[in-house]
mmCIF file of C-alpha atoms and ligand atoms in Angstrom:
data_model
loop_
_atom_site.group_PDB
_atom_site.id
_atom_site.type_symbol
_atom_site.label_atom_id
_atom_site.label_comp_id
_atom_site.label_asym_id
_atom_site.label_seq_id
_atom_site.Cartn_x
_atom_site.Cartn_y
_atom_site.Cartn_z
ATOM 1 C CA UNK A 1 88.716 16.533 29.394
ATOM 2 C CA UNK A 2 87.205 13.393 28.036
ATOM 3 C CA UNK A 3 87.627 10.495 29.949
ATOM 4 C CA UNK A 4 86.766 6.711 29.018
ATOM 5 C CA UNK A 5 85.047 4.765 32.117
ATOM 6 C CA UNK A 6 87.112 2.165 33.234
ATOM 7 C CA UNK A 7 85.299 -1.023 32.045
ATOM 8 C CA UNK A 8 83.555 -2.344 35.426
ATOM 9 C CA UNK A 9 82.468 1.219 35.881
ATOM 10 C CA UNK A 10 80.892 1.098 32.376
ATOM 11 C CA UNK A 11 79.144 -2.337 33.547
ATOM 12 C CA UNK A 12 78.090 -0.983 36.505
ATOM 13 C CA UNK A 13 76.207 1.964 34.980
ATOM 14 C CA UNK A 14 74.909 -0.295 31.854
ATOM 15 C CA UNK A 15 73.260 -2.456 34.431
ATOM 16 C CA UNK A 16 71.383 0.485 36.302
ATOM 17 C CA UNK A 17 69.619 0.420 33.015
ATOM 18 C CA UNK A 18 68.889 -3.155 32.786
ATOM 19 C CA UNK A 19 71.819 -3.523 29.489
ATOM 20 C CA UNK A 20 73.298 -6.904 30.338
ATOM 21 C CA UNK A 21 77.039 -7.096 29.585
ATOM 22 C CA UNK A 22 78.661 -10.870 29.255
ATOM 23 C CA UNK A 23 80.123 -12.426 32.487
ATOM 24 C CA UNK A 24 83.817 -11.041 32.763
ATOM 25 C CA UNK A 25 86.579 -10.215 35.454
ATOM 26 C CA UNK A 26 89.890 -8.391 35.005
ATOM 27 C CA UNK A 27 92.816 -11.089 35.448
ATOM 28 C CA UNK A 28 96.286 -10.676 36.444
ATOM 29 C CA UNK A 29 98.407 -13.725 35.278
ATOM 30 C CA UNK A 30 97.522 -16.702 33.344
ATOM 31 C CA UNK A 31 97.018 -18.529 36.667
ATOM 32 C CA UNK A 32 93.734 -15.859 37.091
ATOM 33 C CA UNK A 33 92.551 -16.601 33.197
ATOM 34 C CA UNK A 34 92.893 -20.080 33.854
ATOM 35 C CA UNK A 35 90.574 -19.981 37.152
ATOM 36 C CA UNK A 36 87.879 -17.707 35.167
ATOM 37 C CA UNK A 37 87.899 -20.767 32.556
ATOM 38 C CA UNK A 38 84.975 -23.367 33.540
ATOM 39 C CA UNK A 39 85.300 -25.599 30.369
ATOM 40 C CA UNK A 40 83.661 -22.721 28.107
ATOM 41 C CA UNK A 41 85.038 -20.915 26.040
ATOM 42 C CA UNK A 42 86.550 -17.733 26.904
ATOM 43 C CA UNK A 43 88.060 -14.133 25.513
ATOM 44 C CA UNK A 44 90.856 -12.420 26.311
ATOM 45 C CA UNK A 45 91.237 -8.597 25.550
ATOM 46 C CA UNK A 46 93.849 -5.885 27.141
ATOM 47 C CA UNK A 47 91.667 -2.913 27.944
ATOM 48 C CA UNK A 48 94.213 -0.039 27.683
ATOM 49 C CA UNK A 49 92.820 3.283 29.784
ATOM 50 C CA UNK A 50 92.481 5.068 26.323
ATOM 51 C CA UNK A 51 90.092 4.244 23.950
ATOM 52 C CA UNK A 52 92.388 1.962 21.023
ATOM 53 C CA UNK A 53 90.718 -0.634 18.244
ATOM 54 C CA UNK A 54 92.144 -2.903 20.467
ATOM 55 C CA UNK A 55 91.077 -6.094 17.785
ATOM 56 C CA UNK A 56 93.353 -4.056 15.035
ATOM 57 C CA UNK A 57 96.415 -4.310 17.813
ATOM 58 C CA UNK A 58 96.213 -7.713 18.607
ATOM 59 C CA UNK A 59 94.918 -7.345 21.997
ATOM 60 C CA UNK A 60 91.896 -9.566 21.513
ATOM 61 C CA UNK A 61 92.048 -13.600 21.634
ATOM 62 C CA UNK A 62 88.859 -14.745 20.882
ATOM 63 C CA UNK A 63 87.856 -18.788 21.480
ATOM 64 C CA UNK A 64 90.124 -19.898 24.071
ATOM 65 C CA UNK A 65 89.078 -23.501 24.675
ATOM 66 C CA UNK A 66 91.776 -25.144 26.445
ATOM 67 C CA UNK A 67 94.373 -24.066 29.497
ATOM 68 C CA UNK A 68 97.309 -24.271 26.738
ATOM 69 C CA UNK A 69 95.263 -21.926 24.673
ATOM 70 C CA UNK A 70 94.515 -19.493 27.444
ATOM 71 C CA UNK A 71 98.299 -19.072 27.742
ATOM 72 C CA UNK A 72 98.943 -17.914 24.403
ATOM 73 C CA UNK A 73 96.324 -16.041 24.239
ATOM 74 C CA UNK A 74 97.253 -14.368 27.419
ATOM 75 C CA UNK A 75 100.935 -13.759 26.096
ATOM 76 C CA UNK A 76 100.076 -12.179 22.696
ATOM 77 C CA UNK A 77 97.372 -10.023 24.338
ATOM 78 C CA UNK A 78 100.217 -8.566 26.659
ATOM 79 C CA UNK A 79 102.473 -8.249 24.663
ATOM 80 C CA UNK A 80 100.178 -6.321 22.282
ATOM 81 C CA UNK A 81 99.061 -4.142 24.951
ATOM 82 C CA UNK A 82 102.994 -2.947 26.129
ATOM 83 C CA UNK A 83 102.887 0.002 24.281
ATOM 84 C CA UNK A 84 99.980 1.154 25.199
ATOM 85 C CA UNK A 85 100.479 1.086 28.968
ATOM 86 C CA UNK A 86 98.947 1.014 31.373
ATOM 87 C CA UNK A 87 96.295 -1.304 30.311
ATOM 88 C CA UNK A 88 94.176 -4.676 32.403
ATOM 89 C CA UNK A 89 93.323 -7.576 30.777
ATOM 90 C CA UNK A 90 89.804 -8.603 31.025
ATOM 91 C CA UNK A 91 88.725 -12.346 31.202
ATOM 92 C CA UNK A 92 85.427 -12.723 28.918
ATOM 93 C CA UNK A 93 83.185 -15.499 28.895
ATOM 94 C CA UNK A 94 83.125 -16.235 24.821
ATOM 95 C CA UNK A 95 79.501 -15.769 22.911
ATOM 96 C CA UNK A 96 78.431 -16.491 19.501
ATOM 97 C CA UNK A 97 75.613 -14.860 17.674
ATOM 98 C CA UNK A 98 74.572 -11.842 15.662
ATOM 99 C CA UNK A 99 77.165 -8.947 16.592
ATOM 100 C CA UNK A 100 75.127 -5.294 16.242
ATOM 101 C CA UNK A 101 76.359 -1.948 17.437
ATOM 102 C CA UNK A 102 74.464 0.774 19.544
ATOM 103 C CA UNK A 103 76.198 3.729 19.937
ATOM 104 C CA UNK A 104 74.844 7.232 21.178
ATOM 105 C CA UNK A 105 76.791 10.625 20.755
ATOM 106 C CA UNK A 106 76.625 14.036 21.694
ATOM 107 C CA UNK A 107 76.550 16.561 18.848
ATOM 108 C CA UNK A 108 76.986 20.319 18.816
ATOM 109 C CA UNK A 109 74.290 20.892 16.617
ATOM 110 C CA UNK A 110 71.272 18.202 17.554
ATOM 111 C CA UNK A 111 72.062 17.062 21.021
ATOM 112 C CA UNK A 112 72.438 13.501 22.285
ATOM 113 C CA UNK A 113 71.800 11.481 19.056
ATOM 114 C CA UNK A 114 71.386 7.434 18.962
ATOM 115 C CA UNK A 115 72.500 4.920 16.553
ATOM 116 C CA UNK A 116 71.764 1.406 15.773
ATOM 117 C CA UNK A 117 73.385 -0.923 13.208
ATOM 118 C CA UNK A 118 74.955 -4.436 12.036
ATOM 119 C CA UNK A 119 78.253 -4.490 14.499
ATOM 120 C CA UNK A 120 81.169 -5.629 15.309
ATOM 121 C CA UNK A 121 84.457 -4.862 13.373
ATOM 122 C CA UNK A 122 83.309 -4.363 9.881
ATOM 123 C CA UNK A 123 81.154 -2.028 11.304
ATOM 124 C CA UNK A 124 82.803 0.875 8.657
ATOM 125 C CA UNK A 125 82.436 -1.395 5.778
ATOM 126 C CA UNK A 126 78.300 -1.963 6.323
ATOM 127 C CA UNK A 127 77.362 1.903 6.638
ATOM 128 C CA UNK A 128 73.938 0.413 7.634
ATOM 129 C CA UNK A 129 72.332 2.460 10.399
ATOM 130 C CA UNK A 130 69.487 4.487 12.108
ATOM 131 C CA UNK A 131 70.259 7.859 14.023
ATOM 132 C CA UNK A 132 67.767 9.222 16.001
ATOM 133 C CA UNK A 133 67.710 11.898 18.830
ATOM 134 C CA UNK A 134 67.228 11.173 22.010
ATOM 135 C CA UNK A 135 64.828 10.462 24.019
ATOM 136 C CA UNK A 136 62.860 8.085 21.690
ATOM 137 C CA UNK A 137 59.574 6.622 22.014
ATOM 138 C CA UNK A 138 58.789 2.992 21.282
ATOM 139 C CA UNK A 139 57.660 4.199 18.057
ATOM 140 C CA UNK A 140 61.179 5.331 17.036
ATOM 141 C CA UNK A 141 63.010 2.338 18.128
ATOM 142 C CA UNK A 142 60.953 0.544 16.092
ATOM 143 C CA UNK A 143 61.200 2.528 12.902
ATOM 144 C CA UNK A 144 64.912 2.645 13.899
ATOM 145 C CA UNK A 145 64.915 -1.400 13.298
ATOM 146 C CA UNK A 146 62.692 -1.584 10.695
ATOM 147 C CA UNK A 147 64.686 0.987 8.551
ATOM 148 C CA UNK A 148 67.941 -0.787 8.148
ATOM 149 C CA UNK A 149 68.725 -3.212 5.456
ATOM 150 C CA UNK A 150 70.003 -5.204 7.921
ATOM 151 C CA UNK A 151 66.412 -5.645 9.730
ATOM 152 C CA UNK A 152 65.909 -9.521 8.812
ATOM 153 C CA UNK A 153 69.542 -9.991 10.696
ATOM 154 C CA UNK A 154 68.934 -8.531 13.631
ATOM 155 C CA UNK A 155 65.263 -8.999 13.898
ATOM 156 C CA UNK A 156 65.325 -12.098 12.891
ATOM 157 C CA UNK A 157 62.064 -13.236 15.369
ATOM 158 C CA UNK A 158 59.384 -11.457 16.625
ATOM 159 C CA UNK A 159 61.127 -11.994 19.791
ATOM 160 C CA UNK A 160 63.906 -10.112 19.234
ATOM 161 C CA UNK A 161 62.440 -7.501 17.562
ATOM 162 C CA UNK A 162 61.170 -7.074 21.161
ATOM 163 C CA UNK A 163 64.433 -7.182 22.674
ATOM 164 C CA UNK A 164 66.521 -4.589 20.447
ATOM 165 C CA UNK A 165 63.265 -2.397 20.655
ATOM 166 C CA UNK A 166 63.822 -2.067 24.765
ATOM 167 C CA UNK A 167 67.531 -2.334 24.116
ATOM 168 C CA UNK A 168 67.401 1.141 22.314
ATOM 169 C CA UNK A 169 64.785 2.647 24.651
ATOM 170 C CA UNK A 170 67.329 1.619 27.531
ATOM 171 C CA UNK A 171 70.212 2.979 25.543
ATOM 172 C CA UNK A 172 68.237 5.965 25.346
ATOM 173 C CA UNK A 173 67.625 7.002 28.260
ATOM 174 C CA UNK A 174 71.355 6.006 29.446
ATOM 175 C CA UNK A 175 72.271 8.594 26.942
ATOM 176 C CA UNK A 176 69.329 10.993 27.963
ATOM 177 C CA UNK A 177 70.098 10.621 32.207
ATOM 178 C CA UNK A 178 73.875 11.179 32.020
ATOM 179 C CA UNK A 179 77.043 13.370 30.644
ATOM 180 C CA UNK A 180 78.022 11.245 28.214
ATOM 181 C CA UNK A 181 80.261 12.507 24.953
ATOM 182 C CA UNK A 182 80.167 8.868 23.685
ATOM 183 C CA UNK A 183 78.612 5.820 24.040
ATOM 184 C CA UNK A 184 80.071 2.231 22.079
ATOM 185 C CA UNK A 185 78.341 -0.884 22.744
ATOM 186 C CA UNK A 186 80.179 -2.720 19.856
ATOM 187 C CA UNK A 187 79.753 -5.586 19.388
ATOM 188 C CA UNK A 188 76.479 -6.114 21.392
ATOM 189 C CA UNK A 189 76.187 -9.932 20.733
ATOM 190 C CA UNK A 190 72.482 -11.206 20.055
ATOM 191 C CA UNK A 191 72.202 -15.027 20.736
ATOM 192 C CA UNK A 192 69.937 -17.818 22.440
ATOM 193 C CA UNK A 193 66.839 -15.263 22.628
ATOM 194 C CA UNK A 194 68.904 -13.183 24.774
ATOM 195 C CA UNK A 195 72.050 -10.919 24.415
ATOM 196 C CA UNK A 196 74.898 -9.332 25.789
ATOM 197 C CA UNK A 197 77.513 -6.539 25.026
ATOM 198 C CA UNK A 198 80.950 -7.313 24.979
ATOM 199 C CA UNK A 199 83.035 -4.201 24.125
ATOM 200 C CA UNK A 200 81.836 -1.093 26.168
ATOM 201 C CA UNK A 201 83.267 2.403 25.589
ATOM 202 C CA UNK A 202 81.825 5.299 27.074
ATOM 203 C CA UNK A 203 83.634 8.456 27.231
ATOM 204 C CA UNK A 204 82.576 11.493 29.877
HETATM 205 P P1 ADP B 1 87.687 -3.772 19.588
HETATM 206 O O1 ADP B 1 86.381 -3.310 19.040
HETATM 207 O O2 ADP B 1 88.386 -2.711 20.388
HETATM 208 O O3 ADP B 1 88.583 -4.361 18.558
HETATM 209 P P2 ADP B 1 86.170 -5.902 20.945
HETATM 210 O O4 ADP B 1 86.121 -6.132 22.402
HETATM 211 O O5 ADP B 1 84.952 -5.386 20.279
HETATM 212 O O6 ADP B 1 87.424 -4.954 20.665
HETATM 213 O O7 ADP B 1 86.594 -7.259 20.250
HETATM 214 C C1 ADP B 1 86.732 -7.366 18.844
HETATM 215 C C2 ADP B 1 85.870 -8.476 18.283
HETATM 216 O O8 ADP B 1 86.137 -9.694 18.965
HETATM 217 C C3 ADP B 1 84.366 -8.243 18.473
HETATM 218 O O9 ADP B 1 83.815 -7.472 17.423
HETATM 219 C C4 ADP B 1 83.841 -9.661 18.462
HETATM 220 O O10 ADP B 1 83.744 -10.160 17.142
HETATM 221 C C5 ADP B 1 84.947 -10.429 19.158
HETATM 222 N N1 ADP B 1 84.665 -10.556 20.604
HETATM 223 C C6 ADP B 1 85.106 -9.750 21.606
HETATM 224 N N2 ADP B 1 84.664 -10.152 22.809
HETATM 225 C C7 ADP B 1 83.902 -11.252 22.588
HETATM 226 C C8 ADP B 1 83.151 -12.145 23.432
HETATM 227 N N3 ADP B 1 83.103 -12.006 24.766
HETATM 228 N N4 ADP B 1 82.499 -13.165 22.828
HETATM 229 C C9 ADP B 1 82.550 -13.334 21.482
HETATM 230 N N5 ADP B 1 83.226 -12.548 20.638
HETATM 231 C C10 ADP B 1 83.913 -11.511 21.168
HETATM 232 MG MG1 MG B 2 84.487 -3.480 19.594
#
């Protein structure tokens, strides 16, 4: 049966491959999201145990700046999330750049495949991305970037041509190493000459 990792178990295995995923901690009451909150920003999502577009429900409250906010955001997250119980709410700290998507798959006919594209939730409405089959070489996950319209966007230095280059050859052989039906790192948020996924579903 598929099965979607619970969230810190998809951090946990990201990290064994050197995929950074943004600060974060699973809160219980408002009291909890207040304590996460250091004066920057923060997110709150409900993580149901079954994969849902959780933005689409209303169980995402992006920007939280102040303890007031927090609250709300807090409340309309849970309240979202009731009917899709049971569910945690995750405490995120908030980042702002360009949002792509890496996802990986495993298909009946040609095995684990990879994807890379512009991300986060108008991900449908782009249809701008590369699919290759795992494992890549270097040489892939650079034609990979270089194919997409997008490739100014999200190689917008030299630099960070760098970084989604590893990025995919990491993803890769995540995908390549383990049983893994599905893999959705959307949005993976580039910013500051770094980056960091936000929204991790992988499903056994
Ligand atoms: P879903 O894809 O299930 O709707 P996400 O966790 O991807 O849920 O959140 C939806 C959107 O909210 C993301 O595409 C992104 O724009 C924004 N978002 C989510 N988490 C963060 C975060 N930690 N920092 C900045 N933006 C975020
Ligand atoms: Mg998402």
């Amino acid at each position: 049966m598929v099965k979607q990792l619970d969230y810190m178990k998809a951090e946990e295995l990201l990290n064994m491959y050197g995929i950074k995923v943004v600060s974060g901690k699973y809160v219980k009451n408002t009291d909890e999201a207040i304590r996460f909150f250091d004066g920057e920003a923060i997110v709150l999502k409900a993580i149901p145990s079954k994969p849902v577009h959780k933005s689409k429900s209303g169980m995402v409250a992006v920007d939280l700046k102040t303890p007031d906010e927090i609250v709300k955001g807090f409340n309309k997250v849970r309240k979202a999330a009731h009917r899709f119980s049971p569910y945690k709410i995750l405490a995120q700290k908030m980042v702002k750049g360009t949002e792509i998507i890496i996802g990986g798959r495993q298909d009946a006919q040609f095995g684990k495949l990879l994807l890379v594209g512009l991300g986060g939730v108008d991900v449908e409405i782009f249809r701008d991305f590369s699919l290759r089959v795992c494992p890549i070489t270097g040489y892939d996950a650079e034609s990979m970037i270089t194919g997409l319209k997008s490739r100014s966007i999200i190689a917008s230095s030299d630099k960070q041509f760098k970084m989604v280059k590893e990025l995919l050859i990491k993803a890769s052989k995540l995908m390549s190493d383990n049983d893994i039906s599905e893999l959705d790192l959307n949005p993976i948020i580039l910013h500051d000459d770094t980056y960091h996924a936000v929204d991790l579903r992988i499903l056994e």
